[in-house]
Coordinates of C-alpha atoms in Angstrom, one line a residue:
M1 CA 155.9 263.6 341.5
K2 CA 156.8 260.8 344.0
I3 CA 159.0 258.2 342.3
G4 CA 159.8 254.8 343.8
I5 CA 162.8 252.6 342.9
P6 CA 162.2 249.1 344.4
K7 CA 164.8 246.4 344.7
E8 CA 164.4 243.8 341.9
I9 CA 163.2 240.5 343.4
K10 CA 163.2 238.3 340.2
N11 CA 165.6 235.4 340.5
N12 CA 169.2 236.7 340.3
E13 CA 168.2 240.0 338.9
S14 CA 170.9 242.4 340.2
R15 CA 170.2 245.5 338.1
V16 CA 168.4 248.6 339.5
G17 CA 166.0 250.9 337.9
M18 CA 167.9 254.1 338.4
T19 CA 171.4 255.2 339.3
P20 CA 172.2 258.0 341.8
G21 CA 172.8 260.2 338.7
G22 CA 169.3 259.7 337.6
V23 CA 168.0 260.4 341.1
F24 CA 170.0 263.6 341.1
E25 CA 168.3 264.7 337.8
L26 CA 164.8 264.0 339.1
V27 CA 165.5 265.8 342.4
K28 CA 166.9 268.7 340.5
N29 CA 163.5 268.8 338.7
N30 CA 161.7 269.1 342.1
H31 CA 160.6 265.5 342.4
E32 CA 160.8 263.2 345.4
V33 CA 162.6 259.9 344.9
F34 CA 162.3 257.0 347.3
V35 CA 164.8 254.1 346.9
Q36 CA 164.5 250.7 348.7
S37 CA 167.4 250.0 350.9
T38 CA 170.2 248.0 349.1
A39 CA 168.4 248.2 345.8
G40 CA 171.5 249.3 344.0
D41 CA 174.1 247.3 346.0
N42 CA 174.6 244.6 343.3
S43 CA 175.0 247.1 340.6
G44 CA 177.7 248.9 342.6
F45 CA 175.5 251.8 343.9
L46 CA 175.2 252.0 347.6
D47 CA 172.5 253.6 349.7
E48 CA 174.8 256.4 350.6
A49 CA 175.2 257.5 347.0
Y50 CA 171.4 257.7 346.6
V51 CA 171.1 259.8 349.7
E52 CA 173.8 262.1 348.5
A53 CA 171.9 262.5 345.2
G54 CA 168.8 263.5 347.2
A55 CA 166.8 260.3 347.6
T56 CA 165.0 259.0 350.7
I57 CA 165.8 255.4 351.6
L58 CA 162.9 253.2 352.6
E59 CA 163.4 249.7 354.1
T60 CA 160.7 247.6 352.4
I61 CA 159.3 247.1 349.0
E62 CA 155.8 247.6 350.4
E63 CA 156.7 251.2 351.5
I64 CA 158.1 252.0 348.1
Y65 CA 154.9 250.9 346.3
A66 CA 152.7 252.6 348.9
I67 CA 154.2 256.0 348.6
A68 CA 155.1 256.2 344.9
E69 CA 153.0 257.7 342.1
M70 CA 155.5 256.2 339.6
I71 CA 157.5 253.1 339.9
V72 CA 160.7 252.8 337.9
K73 CA 162.0 249.3 337.6
V74 CA 164.0 247.0 335.4
K75 CA 162.0 243.7 335.0
E76 CA 158.3 243.1 335.0
P77 CA 156.6 242.8 338.4
I78 CA 156.5 239.3 339.7
E79 CA 153.6 237.6 341.5
Q80 CA 154.6 238.9 345.0
E81 CA 154.4 242.5 343.6
Y82 CA 151.0 242.3 342.0
S83 CA 149.0 243.2 345.1
L84 CA 151.3 246.1 345.8
I85 CA 150.5 248.0 342.6
K86 CA 147.8 250.6 343.0
K87 CA 145.1 251.9 340.7
G88 CA 146.4 254.8 338.6
Q89 CA 150.1 254.1 339.6
I90 CA 152.5 254.5 336.7
V91 CA 154.8 251.5 336.3
F92 CA 157.7 252.2 333.9
T93 CA 159.7 249.0 333.2
Y94 CA 160.3 246.1 330.8
F95 CA 157.0 244.1 330.7
H96 CA 157.1 241.8 327.7
F97 CA 153.4 241.2 328.1
A98 CA 153.1 238.9 325.0
S99 CA 155.0 236.2 326.8
S100 CA 152.9 236.1 330.0
E101 CA 149.1 236.1 330.2
P102 CA 149.0 236.0 334.0
L103 CA 151.1 239.1 334.2
T104 CA 148.9 240.8 331.7
K105 CA 145.7 239.9 333.6
A106 CA 147.3 241.1 336.9
M107 CA 148.2 244.5 335.5
L108 CA 144.7 244.9 334.0
E109 CA 143.2 244.1 337.3
S110 CA 145.5 246.5 339.1
G111 CA 144.3 249.5 337.2
A112 CA 147.9 250.7 336.8
I113 CA 149.4 252.7 333.9
C114 CA 151.9 250.3 332.3
I115 CA 154.5 251.9 330.1
A116 CA 156.8 249.3 328.7
Y117 CA 160.5 250.1 327.8
E118 CA 160.5 247.5 325.0
T119 CA 157.8 249.2 322.9
V120 CA 158.9 252.9 323.2
E121 CA 160.0 254.0 319.8
D122 CA 162.3 256.7 318.4
R123 CA 161.6 258.8 315.3
D124 CA 163.1 256.1 313.0
G125 CA 160.9 253.4 314.5
G126 CA 163.8 252.0 316.5
L127 CA 163.5 250.8 320.1
P128 CA 165.8 253.1 322.1
L129 CA 165.0 251.5 325.5
L130 CA 165.4 248.0 324.3
T131 CA 168.6 248.5 322.3
P132 CA 171.1 248.7 325.1
M133 CA 169.9 245.5 326.8
S134 CA 169.8 243.8 323.4
E135 CA 173.4 244.8 322.9
V136 CA 174.4 243.3 326.3
A137 CA 172.4 240.1 325.7
G138 CA 173.8 239.7 322.1
R139 CA 177.3 239.9 323.3
M140 CA 176.6 237.7 326.4
S141 CA 175.0 235.0 324.2
I142 CA 178.4 234.2 322.7
Q143 CA 180.1 234.2 326.1
Q144 CA 177.5 231.8 327.5
G145 CA 177.3 229.7 324.3
A146 CA 181.1 229.3 324.3
K147 CA 181.0 228.3 328.0
Y148 CA 178.2 225.7 327.6
L149 CA 180.0 224.1 324.6
E150 CA 182.5 222.8 327.2
K151 CA 182.2 219.1 328.0
P152 CA 181.8 219.4 331.8
V153 CA 178.5 221.1 331.2
K154 CA 177.4 218.5 328.6
G155 CA 178.4 220.5 325.6
R156 CA 180.3 219.2 322.5
G157 CA 183.7 219.8 324.1
L158 CA 184.6 222.4 321.4
L159 CA 186.6 225.6 321.7
L160 CA 184.6 228.1 319.7
G161 CA 187.6 229.9 318.2
G162 CA 189.6 226.7 317.4
V163 CA 193.4 226.7 317.5
P164 CA 196.1 226.4 314.7
G165 CA 195.5 223.1 313.0
V166 CA 192.0 222.7 314.3
P167 CA 189.0 224.3 312.7
P168 CA 186.9 226.8 314.7
G169 CA 183.3 226.2 315.8
K170 CA 180.3 227.2 313.7
V171 CA 177.8 229.8 314.9
L172 CA 174.3 230.2 313.4
I173 CA 172.5 233.4 314.3
L174 CA 168.8 233.9 313.7
G175 CA 168.1 237.5 313.1
A176 CA 170.4 240.4 312.0
G177 CA 169.0 243.0 314.4
V178 CA 170.7 244.4 317.4
V179 CA 171.1 241.0 319.2
G180 CA 172.3 239.2 316.1
M181 CA 174.8 241.9 315.0
Q182 CA 176.4 242.1 318.5
A183 CA 176.5 238.3 318.7
A184 CA 178.1 238.1 315.2
K185 CA 180.8 240.7 316.3
M186 CA 181.7 238.7 319.4
A187 CA 181.7 235.3 317.6
S188 CA 183.7 236.5 314.6
G189 CA 186.1 238.2 317.0
L190 CA 186.8 234.8 318.7
G191 CA 187.5 233.4 315.2
A192 CA 184.3 231.3 314.8
Q193 CA 182.7 230.7 311.5
V194 CA 179.5 232.7 311.6
T195 CA 176.3 232.5 309.5
I196 CA 173.7 235.2 310.2
L197 CA 170.1 234.8 308.8
D198 CA 167.3 237.4 308.3
I199 CA 164.3 238.0 306.1
D200 CA 165.2 241.7 305.7
M201 CA 167.6 242.1 302.7
K202 CA 168.6 245.6 303.9
R203 CA 169.8 244.2 307.2
L204 CA 171.7 241.4 305.4
R205 CA 173.4 243.9 303.1
Y206 CA 174.3 246.0 306.1
A207 CA 175.7 242.9 307.9
N208 CA 177.6 241.9 304.8
D209 CA 179.2 245.4 304.7
V210 CA 180.3 245.7 308.3
L211 CA 181.0 242.2 309.5
P212 CA 184.4 240.5 308.8
A213 CA 185.1 237.8 306.2
N214 CA 184.4 234.9 308.6
C215 CA 180.7 236.0 308.7
T216 CA 178.3 234.8 306.0
T217 CA 174.9 236.3 305.4
L218 CA 171.9 234.0 304.4
F219 CA 168.3 234.7 303.7
S220 CA 166.1 233.1 306.4
N221 CA 163.5 230.5 305.5
E222 CA 162.6 227.1 306.9
Y223 CA 164.7 225.2 304.3
N224 CA 167.8 227.1 305.1
I225 CA 167.3 226.9 308.8
R226 CA 166.7 223.1 308.6
E227 CA 169.9 222.7 306.6
H228 CA 172.2 224.8 308.8
V229 CA 171.1 223.6 312.2
Q230 CA 172.6 220.2 311.2
T231 CA 176.1 221.6 310.8
H232 CA 176.4 224.3 313.4
D233 CA 177.7 224.0 317.0
L234 CA 176.1 227.1 318.6
I235 CA 172.7 228.6 317.6
I236 CA 171.7 232.1 318.8
G237 CA 168.0 233.0 318.7
G238 CA 167.7 236.8 318.2
V239 CA 164.4 237.4 316.5
L240 CA 162.2 240.2 317.6
L241 CA 158.7 241.2 316.5
K242 CA 157.8 244.5 318.2
G243 CA 155.5 243.6 321.2
K244 CA 154.5 240.3 319.7
K245 CA 155.4 236.7 320.6
A246 CA 158.5 235.5 318.8
P247 CA 158.0 233.0 316.0
N248 CA 159.1 229.4 316.4
L249 CA 161.8 229.1 313.8
I250 CA 163.4 226.0 315.2
T251 CA 161.0 223.2 315.9
R252 CA 161.3 220.1 318.2
D253 CA 161.9 217.7 315.3
M254 CA 164.9 219.8 314.1
L255 CA 166.8 219.0 317.4
K256 CA 167.3 215.3 316.4
T257 CA 169.1 216.4 313.3
M258 CA 171.6 218.6 315.2
K259 CA 175.0 217.6 316.6
S260 CA 175.0 216.0 320.0
G261 CA 176.1 218.6 322.5
A262 CA 175.3 221.6 320.3
V263 CA 174.1 224.7 322.2
I264 CA 171.0 226.9 321.7
V265 CA 171.0 230.3 323.3
D266 CA 167.5 231.8 322.9
V267 CA 167.8 235.5 323.6
A268 CA 164.2 235.9 322.4
V269 CA 162.9 234.0 325.5
D270 CA 161.4 237.3 326.9
Q271 CA 159.0 237.2 324.0
G272 CA 158.3 233.5 324.2
G273 CA 161.4 232.3 322.4
C274 CA 162.1 231.5 318.7
V275 CA 162.8 227.8 319.5
E276 CA 159.8 225.5 320.1
T277 CA 161.5 223.8 323.1
T278 CA 162.5 227.1 324.8
R279 CA 161.3 227.7 328.4
P280 CA 162.5 230.5 330.7
T281 CA 165.4 229.6 333.0
T282 CA 167.3 231.5 335.6
H283 CA 170.9 232.4 336.3
Q284 CA 170.7 229.9 339.2
D285 CA 169.7 227.1 336.9
P286 CA 170.4 228.3 333.4
I287 CA 170.3 225.2 331.2
Y288 CA 168.4 222.1 330.4
I289 CA 168.9 219.4 327.8
I290 CA 166.5 218.0 325.2
D291 CA 167.5 215.4 322.7
E292 CA 171.2 216.0 323.7
I293 CA 170.9 219.7 322.8
V294 CA 171.9 222.2 325.5
H295 CA 169.3 224.9 325.9
Y296 CA 170.3 228.2 327.6
S297 CA 167.3 230.5 327.9
V298 CA 167.8 232.8 330.9
A299 CA 165.1 235.5 330.7
N300 CA 167.2 238.3 332.2
M301 CA 170.6 237.7 330.7
P302 CA 171.9 241.2 331.3
G303 CA 171.2 240.8 335.0
A304 CA 174.4 238.8 335.3
V305 CA 176.4 241.9 334.5
P306 CA 174.5 244.5 336.5
Y307 CA 177.1 247.3 336.6
T308 CA 177.3 247.5 332.8
S309 CA 173.6 246.8 332.3
T310 CA 172.3 249.3 334.8
L311 CA 174.4 252.1 333.3
A312 CA 173.5 251.2 329.8
L313 CA 169.8 251.0 330.6
T314 CA 169.6 254.2 332.7
N315 CA 171.5 256.2 330.1
V316 CA 168.4 255.9 327.9
T317 CA 165.5 255.6 330.4
T318 CA 166.2 258.5 332.7
S319 CA 165.2 261.3 330.3
Y320 CA 161.9 259.6 329.6
A321 CA 161.3 259.2 333.4
I322 CA 162.0 262.9 333.9
K323 CA 159.6 263.8 331.0
I324 CA 156.8 261.7 332.6
A325 CA 157.4 263.1 336.0
N326 CA 157.6 266.7 334.8
M327 CA 154.5 266.6 332.6
G328 CA 152.4 263.8 334.0
W329 CA 151.9 260.6 331.9
K330 CA 149.0 261.9 329.8
K331 CA 150.7 265.1 328.6
A332 CA 154.1 263.4 328.3
L333 CA 152.6 260.7 326.0
A334 CA 150.6 263.2 324.0
S335 CA 153.7 265.2 323.3
D336 CA 155.8 262.3 322.2
P337 CA 154.4 259.7 319.8
G338 CA 157.3 257.4 320.4
L339 CA 156.7 257.4 324.1
Q340 CA 153.0 256.9 323.4
K341 CA 153.9 253.5 321.8
G342 CA 155.2 252.5 325.2
L343 CA 151.7 252.6 326.8
N344 CA 150.7 248.9 326.9
I345 CA 147.9 248.9 329.5
S346 CA 146.1 251.8 331.0
E347 CA 143.6 251.6 333.9
G348 CA 142.3 248.2 333.1
E349 CA 142.4 248.5 329.3
V350 CA 144.8 247.0 326.8
I351 CA 146.2 249.7 324.6
Y352 CA 148.9 247.9 322.7
K353 CA 147.0 245.7 320.2
E354 CA 149.7 243.1 319.8
I355 CA 149.0 241.9 323.3
I356 CA 145.4 241.1 322.3
E357 CA 146.8 239.2 319.3
A358 CA 149.3 237.3 321.4
F359 CA 146.5 235.8 323.5
D360 CA 143.9 235.6 320.8
W361 CA 141.6 237.7 323.0
A362 CA 139.9 239.3 320.1
S363 CA 138.1 236.1 319.3

């Protein structure tokens, strides 16, 4: 199979879809790999390393899409790429269709085979291709939240960990999944007072067992959320419903009850966000303020740490890319029920029903 690795062109997206190590494995399996020039530069992987691994370097993104039977990316194609995608071409990347109707319609019109990292499942129902980026984003959410609590960027002027004689900041985390647990580890490690909410008692029991004493678990409902947003300094949105739009757990009216200069980091922005006032931002212009509350909702948070993120992502995606290349997409999906769950759109048809529900197309 001919596999193309284009350079990511989303705003400040510095990751790359495959490392030279991944290219080496594909070439070893008798596939041809074409990498766009400088695609890996920002992640620390130069063209020379890809050539040594057996790849062919092409100058333009148009050449990559034109020659490839399968495209391996990081983020969803953006508008400039829509016309480059061919009928029957496999696109293996993060899509997050439920948050973008224009993207969904464009991929349907293209006739491509869209296999989404974020809905591939393992035998336990986990999300093996989403987990590493959720780990990165969960940890980054505390770094960014701590930064934007500083006064020069309109935050409360609060040091999250406090100092002797001064109490630490309070962090409220919505969701005890991968994002929430990683955020809790980072925040508690800084010395903050952490409250983590979920509706799954098994997750809360697990969190209670493994997190330190400065982390409190709480069942998630609207009453508890309304009460706690009033007293916390940093709120992390880490709620995920597989393939679906995230629920709005914090509504616009709640903002007026929060502390002036409090910060919301909505990691769920890729799936529409779990805060009503969330809108996607970029690393170039990451925040906006509504009702004196700082909102940070960068849709590709791990793109700011591309070396770590690219390695973490390709550690888990490469074996799936090899399977698809070796067997062809139909046989690969038929042989692996978890990979089959990754098929969101196929040749003009929506396969993943949650997308239809997200846009209410069934009606």
